[in-house]
Amino acid sequence: MERGEDRHPDVLPGAAVVDGVRRAPAAARVLARARAAAGRAVAQVSGRAMGPYQSAVVRIGFSATWLFFLLREFPHRAELYGPNGPWSFALAERLIASNHAFSVLMWSDSGLWFETVYALSVASGLLLMLGWRTRASSVVFMVGVLSLQNRSVFMGDGGDNVIHLMAIYLVLTRCAQVWSLDARRARLRGSASAGAAGPVLWGVLGAVFAYGAVTDRFGYGWLAAFAALWVVCAVWWMVDRYEPEGEGRAALDVLANLVHNAGLLVIMAEVCLIYATAGWYKIQGSRWQDGTALYYPLGLDYFTPWPGLSGVLAGSGTMVMLLSYGTVAVQVAFPFTVFNRRIKNVLLALMMLEHAGIAVLLGLPFFSMAMIAADAVFLPTPFLLWLGAGAAGGVRRLCRVRRALPPAKAGPGGPVRSAV
């Protein structure tokens, strides 16, 4: 028996002896390194929910976009999604019967039911933006988005399609780990599920789901999805309450991390797909090929909230050509640069500036807000930390200014605050 075998009897046969030490063959070493890398990757994916700040910004961005849209259109809500719209309840019934879309507005044509759904949509947008009971709020938010948009499918400007998809994806993510009331509750009380509001809210949702199941309001797919979600959240609450440090909680954390990371990956893939398809479709258009595509919407009254500014831009052929070609180049190139941090960040900034310009020049603010919120999933964490620190500093300065104001003085007409 060789000397190396005496020293290392547990080493695989066939290993070479070098300086009295048995070494594994090159193929075995490569395989061992691959196994170690795979183990680290699995531990990374299952051990934590990645991108906490990115998912929080996506949550805040999309919920704020939907909330502001509903508030702006509040005077016209009945014409957009309600009983006074050109897309009647009967037409919506026929369409949904053919495409099997989900909308609780089709449960009744009552005006009271429509107002209730609209009010809940507004409330869920606010609560999701603040991160209060985020899992339940995200479910109500998704139901509100799908119900209103599927009720009147022709109301939208492109951003509604993005919100439609992201409302579903947000339910799968742990998007309230930071910058949320849930995160604050977890710091103060040791658990984000502490308090009675969570069980009460899920009890109400369970009653609604049960009513939908009994009355055959849900399709089998949606019924299974809602039932699974309700059961998982109930189990999570019980384990978090009675066994917060046990193996059951650890297993649920692993499952939640896997679902979150998969959802975040889908969001990133969706953004890349949006830009890739938009860019390649533009390449096929003759107006984009000759660099004049931007000129034509700048001459339409519907897309010119600032006619003077649009006229100045349309009057410069060079600027129109550069913006047209630049838009196509950035959209086509972005999906291929996501793994190069520096180039990706540059293109990301250009795309956000492009959407800001669309909001101002073409009068599409909610489309731009939705796309910027989607782009935020690729923002680097140091930038988001800097942004969050700046926002927190601004809030603290505002609070100090308010505390520094002199007390109100009583006057003949009541209390009057002194001017500062």
mmCIF file of N, CA and C in Angstrom, residues 128-234:
data_model
loop_
_atom_site.group_PDB
_atom_site.id
_atom_site.type_symbol
_atom_site.label_atom_id
_atom_site.label_comp_id
_atom_site.label_asym_id
_atom_site.label_seq_id
_atom_site.Cartn_x
_atom_site.Cartn_y
_atom_site.Cartn_z
ATOM 1 N N LEU A 128 -51.095 49.326 1.014
ATOM 2 C CA LEU A 128 -49.935 48.640 0.447
ATOM 3 C C LEU A 128 -48.754 49.591 0.317
ATOM 4 N N MET A 129 -49.008 50.822 -0.037
ATOM 5 C CA MET A 129 -47.923 51.799 -0.126
ATOM 6 C C MET A 129 -47.269 52.000 1.231
ATOM 7 N N LEU A 130 -48.069 52.033 2.289
ATOM 8 C CA LEU A 130 -47.535 52.195 3.644
ATOM 9 C C LEU A 130 -46.968 50.893 4.203
ATOM 10 N N GLY A 131 -47.330 49.760 3.600
ATOM 11 C CA GLY A 131 -46.834 48.485 4.092
ATOM 12 C C GLY A 131 -47.519 48.018 5.353
ATOM 13 N N TRP A 132 -48.830 48.234 5.455
ATOM 14 C CA TRP A 132 -49.595 47.790 6.621
ATOM 15 C C TRP A 132 -50.276 46.479 6.282
ATOM 16 N N ARG A 133 -49.991 45.427 7.088
ATOM 17 C CA ARG A 133 -50.519 44.090 6.836
ATOM 18 C C ARG A 133 -50.385 43.759 5.347
ATOM 19 N N THR A 134 -49.138 43.756 4.926
ATOM 20 C CA THR A 134 -48.843 43.812 3.492
ATOM 21 C C THR A 134 -49.382 42.623 2.723
ATOM 22 N N ARG A 135 -49.330 41.436 3.307
ATOM 23 C CA ARG A 135 -49.809 40.275 2.554
ATOM 24 C C ARG A 135 -51.290 40.404 2.258
ATOM 25 N N ALA A 136 -52.084 40.728 3.263
ATOM 26 C CA ALA A 136 -53.522 40.880 3.033
ATOM 27 C C ALA A 136 -53.799 42.087 2.149
ATOM 28 N N SER A 137 -53.075 43.189 2.375
ATOM 29 C CA SER A 137 -53.277 44.387 1.549
ATOM 30 C C SER A 137 -52.934 44.110 0.096
ATOM 31 N N SER A 138 -51.896 43.304 -0.138
ATOM 32 C CA SER A 138 -51.520 42.999 -1.521
ATOM 33 C C SER A 138 -52.583 42.159 -2.213
ATOM 34 N N VAL A 139 -53.256 41.279 -1.456
ATOM 35 C CA VAL A 139 -54.332 40.473 -2.049
ATOM 36 C C VAL A 139 -55.506 41.365 -2.431
ATOM 37 N N VAL A 140 -55.905 42.264 -1.520
ATOM 38 C CA VAL A 140 -57.009 43.177 -1.827
ATOM 39 C C VAL A 140 -56.620 44.112 -2.974
ATOM 40 N N PHE A 141 -55.363 44.549 -2.986
ATOM 41 C CA PHE A 141 -54.868 45.394 -4.073
ATOM 42 C C PHE A 141 -54.969 44.667 -5.412
ATOM 43 N N MET A 142 -54.538 43.412 -5.450
ATOM 44 C CA MET A 142 -54.624 42.635 -6.685
ATOM 45 C C MET A 142 -56.072 42.463 -7.131
ATOM 46 N N VAL A 143 -56.958 42.152 -6.188
ATOM 47 C CA VAL A 143 -58.368 41.976 -6.532
ATOM 48 C C VAL A 143 -58.942 43.276 -7.088
ATOM 49 N N GLY A 144 -58.588 44.418 -6.480
ATOM 50 C CA GLY A 144 -59.088 45.699 -6.972
ATOM 51 C C GLY A 144 -58.580 46.026 -8.364
ATOM 52 N N VAL A 145 -57.289 45.799 -8.601
ATOM 53 C CA VAL A 145 -56.712 46.091 -9.916
ATOM 54 C C VAL A 145 -57.349 45.218 -10.994
ATOM 55 N N LEU A 146 -57.410 43.924 -10.743
ATOM 56 C CA LEU A 146 -57.970 43.019 -11.750
ATOM 57 C C LEU A 146 -59.454 43.285 -11.970
ATOM 58 N N SER A 147 -60.170 43.583 -10.901
ATOM 59 C CA SER A 147 -61.614 43.784 -11.036
ATOM 60 C C SER A 147 -61.923 45.014 -11.865
ATOM 61 N N LEU A 148 -61.265 46.124 -11.585
ATOM 62 C CA LEU A 148 -61.552 47.351 -12.318
ATOM 63 C C LEU A 148 -61.062 47.266 -13.758
ATOM 64 N N GLN A 149 -59.850 46.771 -13.955
ATOM 65 C CA GLN A 149 -59.310 46.740 -15.311
ATOM 66 C C GLN A 149 -60.034 45.724 -16.193
ATOM 67 N N ASN A 150 -60.404 44.583 -15.643
ATOM 68 C CA ASN A 150 -61.121 43.589 -16.445
ATOM 69 C C ASN A 150 -62.575 43.977 -16.680
ATOM 70 N N ARG A 151 -63.095 44.879 -15.870
ATOM 71 C CA ARG A 151 -64.457 45.357 -16.089
ATOM 72 C C ARG A 151 -64.547 46.212 -17.346
ATOM 73 N N SER A 152 -63.534 47.055 -17.577
ATOM 74 C CA SER A 152 -63.497 47.907 -18.769
ATOM 75 C C SER A 152 -62.103 47.793 -19.376
ATOM 76 N N VAL A 153 -61.953 46.873 -20.279
ATOM 77 C CA VAL A 153 -60.627 46.519 -20.778
ATOM 78 C C VAL A 153 -60.034 47.570 -21.701
ATOM 79 N N PHE A 154 -60.841 48.499 -22.204
ATOM 80 C CA PHE A 154 -60.332 49.481 -23.158
ATOM 81 C C PHE A 154 -59.916 50.784 -22.489
ATOM 82 N N MET A 155 -59.961 50.830 -21.165
ATOM 83 C CA MET A 155 -59.548 52.024 -20.437
ATOM 84 C C MET A 155 -58.107 51.835 -19.971
ATOM 85 N N GLY A 156 -57.193 52.567 -20.526
ATOM 86 C CA GLY A 156 -55.804 52.451 -20.117
ATOM 87 C C GLY A 156 -54.876 53.029 -21.161
ATOM 88 N N ASP A 157 -53.618 53.202 -20.782
ATOM 89 C CA ASP A 157 -52.643 53.811 -21.680
ATOM 90 C C ASP A 157 -51.377 52.976 -21.809
ATOM 91 N N GLY A 158 -51.430 51.722 -21.471
ATOM 92 C CA GLY A 158 -50.246 50.867 -21.516
ATOM 93 C C GLY A 158 -49.687 50.600 -20.136
ATOM 94 N N GLY A 159 -49.682 51.612 -19.272
ATOM 95 C CA GLY A 159 -49.217 51.402 -17.914
ATOM 96 C C GLY A 159 -50.130 50.487 -17.126
ATOM 97 N N ASP A 160 -51.424 50.429 -17.516
ATOM 98 C CA ASP A 160 -52.354 49.552 -16.812
ATOM 99 C C ASP A 160 -51.980 48.090 -16.998
ATOM 100 N N ASN A 161 -51.414 47.722 -18.140
ATOM 101 C CA ASN A 161 -50.981 46.336 -18.349
ATOM 102 C C ASN A 161 -49.852 45.964 -17.392
ATOM 103 N N VAL A 162 -48.934 46.896 -17.176
ATOM 104 C CA VAL A 162 -47.822 46.636 -16.258
ATOM 105 C C VAL A 162 -48.342 46.509 -14.830
ATOM 106 N N ILE A 163 -49.235 47.409 -14.418
ATOM 107 C CA ILE A 163 -49.808 47.331 -13.071
ATOM 108 C C ILE A 163 -50.579 46.029 -12.899
ATOM 109 N N HIS A 164 -51.277 45.611 -13.939
ATOM 110 C CA HIS A 164 -52.054 44.372 -13.927
ATOM 111 C C HIS A 164 -51.156 43.189 -13.556
ATOM 112 N N LEU A 165 -50.010 43.097 -14.205
ATOM 113 C CA LEU A 165 -49.099 41.983 -13.956
ATOM 114 C C LEU A 165 -48.411 42.113 -12.599
ATOM 115 N N MET A 166 -47.928 43.314 -12.285
ATOM 116 C CA MET A 166 -47.191 43.498 -11.043
ATOM 117 C C MET A 166 -48.077 43.317 -9.823
ATOM 118 N N ALA A 167 -49.373 43.610 -9.932
ATOM 119 C CA ALA A 167 -50.277 43.386 -8.810
ATOM 120 C C ALA A 167 -50.318 41.911 -8.430
ATOM 121 N N ILE A 168 -50.195 41.036 -9.416
ATOM 122 C CA ILE A 168 -50.163 39.592 -9.141
ATOM 123 C C ILE A 168 -48.823 39.193 -8.550
ATOM 124 N N TYR A 169 -47.744 39.707 -9.117
ATOM 125 C CA TYR A 169 -46.418 39.320 -8.646
ATOM 126 C C TYR A 169 -46.155 39.802 -7.221
ATOM 127 N N LEU A 170 -46.678 40.960 -6.850
ATOM 128 C CA LEU A 170 -46.410 41.501 -5.515
ATOM 129 C C LEU A 170 -46.979 40.607 -4.418
ATOM 130 N N VAL A 171 -48.043 39.867 -4.717
ATOM 131 C CA VAL A 171 -48.608 38.958 -3.716
ATOM 132 C C VAL A 171 -47.595 37.889 -3.334
ATOM 133 N N LEU A 172 -46.708 37.531 -4.247
ATOM 134 C CA LEU A 172 -45.749 36.460 -4.016
ATOM 135 C C LEU A 172 -44.494 36.928 -3.298
ATOM 136 N N THR A 173 -44.265 38.211 -3.203
ATOM 137 C CA THR A 173 -42.999 38.723 -2.685
ATOM 138 C C THR A 173 -43.122 39.158 -1.223
ATOM 139 N N ARG A 174 -41.985 39.142 -0.561
ATOM 140 C CA ARG A 174 -41.895 39.696 0.805
ATOM 141 C C ARG A 174 -41.429 41.144 0.668
ATOM 142 N N CYS A 175 -42.333 41.973 0.208
ATOM 143 C CA CYS A 175 -41.969 43.334 -0.185
ATOM 144 C C CYS A 175 -42.089 44.346 0.947
ATOM 145 N N ALA A 176 -42.279 43.882 2.179
ATOM 146 C CA ALA A 176 -42.415 44.805 3.313
ATOM 147 C C ALA A 176 -41.322 44.591 4.350
ATOM 148 N N GLN A 177 -40.176 44.043 3.923
ATOM 149 C CA GLN A 177 -39.085 43.835 4.881
ATOM 150 C C GLN A 177 -38.491 45.143 5.366
ATOM 151 N N VAL A 178 -38.535 46.165 4.528
ATOM 152 C CA VAL A 178 -38.017 47.486 4.887
ATOM 153 C C VAL A 178 -39.027 48.531 4.427
ATOM 154 N N TRP A 179 -38.909 49.724 4.998
ATOM 155 C CA TRP A 179 -39.724 50.872 4.591
ATOM 156 C C TRP A 179 -41.215 50.543 4.615
ATOM 157 N N SER A 180 -41.670 49.989 5.730
ATOM 158 C CA SER A 180 -43.076 49.624 5.848
ATOM 159 C C SER A 180 -43.491 49.665 7.314
ATOM 160 N N LEU A 181 -44.792 49.763 7.526
ATOM 161 C CA LEU A 181 -45.321 49.686 8.880
ATOM 162 C C LEU A 181 -45.161 48.285 9.456
ATOM 163 N N ASP A 182 -45.178 47.274 8.607
ATOM 164 C CA ASP A 182 -44.941 45.912 9.085
ATOM 165 C C ASP A 182 -43.529 45.758 9.627
ATOM 166 N N ALA A 183 -42.550 46.322 8.941
ATOM 167 C CA ALA A 183 -41.170 46.256 9.427
ATOM 168 C C ALA A 183 -41.032 47.006 10.748
ATOM 169 N N ARG A 184 -41.722 48.119 10.869
ATOM 170 C CA ARG A 184 -41.693 48.873 12.136
ATOM 171 C C ARG A 184 -42.330 48.064 13.255
ATOM 172 N N ARG A 185 -43.446 47.387 12.976
ATOM 173 C CA ARG A 185 -44.096 46.558 13.986
ATOM 174 C C ARG A 185 -43.192 45.405 14.400
ATOM 175 N N ALA A 186 -42.492 44.825 13.429
ATOM 176 C CA ALA A 186 -41.578 43.726 13.749
ATOM 177 C C ALA A 186 -40.450 44.192 14.654
ATOM 178 N N ARG A 187 -39.945 45.412 14.440
ATOM 179 C CA ARG A 187 -38.878 45.935 15.307
ATOM 180 C C ARG A 187 -39.391 46.222 16.713
ATOM 181 N N LEU A 188 -40.598 46.758 16.817
ATOM 182 C CA LEU A 188 -41.116 47.179 18.115
ATOM 183 C C LEU A 188 -41.719 46.033 18.904
ATOM 184 N N ARG A 189 -42.368 45.090 18.205
ATOM 185 C CA ARG A 189 -43.127 44.051 18.906
ATOM 186 C C ARG A 189 -42.606 42.649 18.646
ATOM 187 N N GLY A 190 -41.541 42.534 17.870
ATOM 188 C CA GLY A 190 -40.914 41.239 17.661
ATOM 189 C C GLY A 190 -41.495 40.410 16.542
ATOM 190 N N SER A 191 -42.619 40.833 15.961
ATOM 191 C CA SER A 191 -43.240 40.068 14.880
ATOM 192 C C SER A 191 -44.109 41.003 14.060
ATOM 193 N N ALA A 192 -44.049 40.829 12.747
ATOM 194 C CA ALA A 192 -44.876 41.646 11.866
ATOM 195 C C ALA A 192 -46.339 41.257 11.954
ATOM 196 N N SER A 193 -46.636 40.046 12.430
ATOM 197 C CA SER A 193 -48.024 39.585 12.528
ATOM 198 C C SER A 193 -48.640 39.833 13.884
ATOM 199 N N ALA A 194 -47.946 40.568 14.746
ATOM 200 C CA ALA A 194 -48.479 40.832 16.083
ATOM 201 C C ALA A 194 -49.741 41.685 15.990
ATOM 202 N N GLY A 195 -50.612 41.508 16.973
ATOM 203 C CA GLY A 195 -51.851 42.281 17.011
ATOM 204 C C GLY A 195 -53.027 41.509 16.449
ATOM 205 N N ALA A 196 -54.213 42.049 16.695
ATOM 206 C CA ALA A 196 -55.441 41.365 16.293
ATOM 207 C C ALA A 196 -55.908 41.748 14.894
ATOM 208 N N ALA A 197 -55.319 42.803 14.310
ATOM 209 C CA ALA A 197 -55.809 43.270 13.011
ATOM 210 C C ALA A 197 -55.608 42.228 11.919
ATOM 211 N N GLY A 198 -54.492 41.512 11.956
ATOM 212 C CA GLY A 198 -54.213 40.517 10.934
ATOM 213 C C GLY A 198 -55.247 39.405 10.891
ATOM 214 N N PRO A 199 -55.497 38.720 12.022
ATOM 215 C CA PRO A 199 -56.520 37.663 11.997
ATOM 216 C C PRO A 199 -57.906 38.163 11.610
ATOM 217 N N VAL A 200 -58.276 39.361 12.061
ATOM 218 C CA VAL A 200 -59.586 39.904 11.696
ATOM 219 C C VAL A 200 -59.662 40.133 10.189
ATOM 220 N N LEU A 201 -58.598 40.709 9.633
ATOM 221 C CA LEU A 201 -58.587 40.986 8.204
ATOM 222 C C LEU A 201 -58.646 39.708 7.390
ATOM 223 N N TRP A 202 -57.872 38.702 7.785
ATOM 224 C CA TRP A 202 -57.895 37.442 7.048
ATOM 225 C C TRP A 202 -59.199 36.690 7.267
ATOM 226 N N GLY A 203 -59.833 36.897 8.435
ATOM 227 C CA GLY A 203 -61.149 36.306 8.640
ATOM 228 C C GLY A 203 -62.183 36.877 7.685
ATOM 229 N N VAL A 204 -62.139 38.199 7.486
ATOM 230 C CA VAL A 204 -63.053 38.833 6.534
ATOM 231 C C VAL A 204 -62.774 38.332 5.117
ATOM 232 N N LEU A 205 -61.494 38.262 4.750
ATOM 233 C CA LEU A 205 -61.152 37.759 3.422
ATOM 234 C C LEU A 205 -61.590 36.312 3.244
ATOM 235 N N GLY A 206 -61.428 35.510 4.295
ATOM 236 C CA GLY A 206 -61.881 34.127 4.217
ATOM 237 C C GLY A 206 -63.379 34.016 4.008
ATOM 238 N N ALA A 207 -64.145 34.898 4.676
ATOM 239 C CA ALA A 207 -65.598 34.893 4.480
ATOM 240 C C ALA A 207 -65.962 35.272 3.044
ATOM 241 N N VAL A 208 -65.259 36.246 2.479
ATOM 242 C CA VAL A 208 -65.519 36.650 1.096
ATOM 243 C C VAL A 208 -65.172 35.515 0.144
ATOM 244 N N PHE A 209 -64.019 34.856 0.378
ATOM 245 C CA PHE A 209 -63.640 33.738 -0.482
ATOM 246 C C PHE A 209 -64.655 32.604 -0.377
ATOM 247 N N ALA A 210 -65.135 32.344 0.840
ATOM 248 C CA ALA A 210 -66.122 31.283 1.022
ATOM 249 C C ALA A 210 -67.420 31.620 0.287
ATOM 250 N N TYR A 211 -67.832 32.883 0.362
ATOM 251 C CA TYR A 211 -69.042 33.294 -0.351
ATOM 252 C C TYR A 211 -68.852 33.111 -1.861
ATOM 253 N N GLY A 212 -67.703 33.507 -2.364
ATOM 254 C CA GLY A 212 -67.436 33.337 -3.785
ATOM 255 C C GLY A 212 -67.418 31.880 -4.196
ATOM 256 N N ALA A 213 -66.925 31.000 -3.315
ATOM 257 C CA ALA A 213 -66.884 29.578 -3.632
ATOM 258 C C ALA A 213 -68.279 28.971 -3.609
ATOM 259 N N VAL A 214 -69.066 29.324 -2.605
ATOM 260 C CA VAL A 214 -70.405 28.746 -2.471
ATOM 261 C C VAL A 214 -71.310 29.186 -3.612
ATOM 262 N N THR A 215 -71.191 30.450 -3.996
ATOM 263 C CA THR A 215 -72.057 30.981 -5.054
ATOM 264 C C THR A 215 -71.481 30.788 -6.439
ATOM 265 N N ASP A 216 -70.377 30.058 -6.539
ATOM 266 C CA ASP A 216 -69.753 29.743 -7.833
ATOM 267 C C ASP A 216 -69.326 31.013 -8.572
ATOM 268 N N ARG A 217 -68.797 31.976 -7.806
ATOM 269 C CA ARG A 217 -68.325 33.227 -8.411
ATOM 270 C C ARG A 217 -66.900 33.105 -8.940
ATOM 271 N N PHE A 218 -66.123 32.188 -8.391
ATOM 272 C CA PHE A 218 -64.738 32.023 -8.784
ATOM 273 C C PHE A 218 -64.600 30.866 -9.766
ATOM 274 N N GLY A 219 -63.646 31.013 -10.686
ATOM 275 C CA GLY A 219 -63.239 29.866 -11.475
ATOM 276 C C GLY A 219 -62.406 28.928 -10.616
ATOM 277 N N TYR A 220 -62.195 27.712 -11.088
ATOM 278 C CA TYR A 220 -61.468 26.729 -10.286
ATOM 279 C C TYR A 220 -60.031 27.179 -10.005
ATOM 280 N N GLY A 221 -59.422 27.821 -10.984
ATOM 281 C CA GLY A 221 -58.046 28.272 -10.781
ATOM 282 C C GLY A 221 -57.936 29.328 -9.712
ATOM 283 N N TRP A 222 -58.779 30.354 -9.786
ATOM 284 C CA TRP A 222 -58.742 31.412 -8.775
ATOM 285 C C TRP A 222 -59.167 30.882 -7.417
ATOM 286 N N LEU A 223 -60.137 30.004 -7.379
ATOM 287 C CA LEU A 223 -60.565 29.439 -6.100
ATOM 288 C C LEU A 223 -59.430 28.665 -5.437
ATOM 289 N N ALA A 224 -58.704 27.872 -6.221
ATOM 290 C CA ALA A 224 -57.573 27.127 -5.667
ATOM 291 C C ALA A 224 -56.480 28.075 -5.189
ATOM 292 N N ALA A 225 -56.212 29.131 -5.963
ATOM 293 C CA ALA A 225 -55.168 30.083 -5.576
ATOM 294 C C ALA A 225 -55.533 30.802 -4.281
ATOM 295 N N PHE A 226 -56.755 31.293 -4.180
ATOM 296 C CA PHE A 226 -57.162 32.000 -2.961
ATOM 297 C C PHE A 226 -57.204 31.063 -1.761
ATOM 298 N N ALA A 227 -57.679 29.839 -1.957
ATOM 299 C CA ALA A 227 -57.732 28.893 -0.845
ATOM 300 C C ALA A 227 -56.326 28.550 -0.346
ATOM 301 N N ALA A 228 -55.404 28.309 -1.284
ATOM 302 C CA ALA A 228 -54.034 27.992 -0.891
ATOM 303 C C ALA A 228 -53.389 29.164 -0.159
ATOM 304 N N LEU A 229 -53.625 30.370 -0.650
ATOM 305 C CA LEU A 229 -53.055 31.552 -0.018
ATOM 306 C C LEU A 229 -53.607 31.730 1.388
ATOM 307 N N TRP A 230 -54.902 31.541 1.555
ATOM 308 C CA TRP A 230 -55.522 31.714 2.865
ATOM 309 C C TRP A 230 -54.988 30.674 3.846
ATOM 310 N N VAL A 231 -54.871 29.431 3.421
ATOM 311 C CA VAL A 231 -54.385 28.371 4.302
ATOM 312 C C VAL A 231 -52.935 28.624 4.705
ATOM 313 N N VAL A 232 -52.100 28.991 3.739
ATOM 314 C CA VAL A 232 -50.690 29.240 4.042
ATOM 315 C C VAL A 232 -50.547 30.395 5.027
ATOM 316 N N CYS A 233 -51.304 31.460 4.835
ATOM 317 C CA CYS A 233 -51.215 32.606 5.751
ATOM 318 C C CYS A 233 -51.746 32.252 7.140
ATOM 319 N N ALA A 234 -52.766 31.398 7.214
ATOM 320 C CA ALA A 234 -53.269 30.958 8.518
ATOM 321 C C ALA A 234 -52.227 30.118 9.247
#
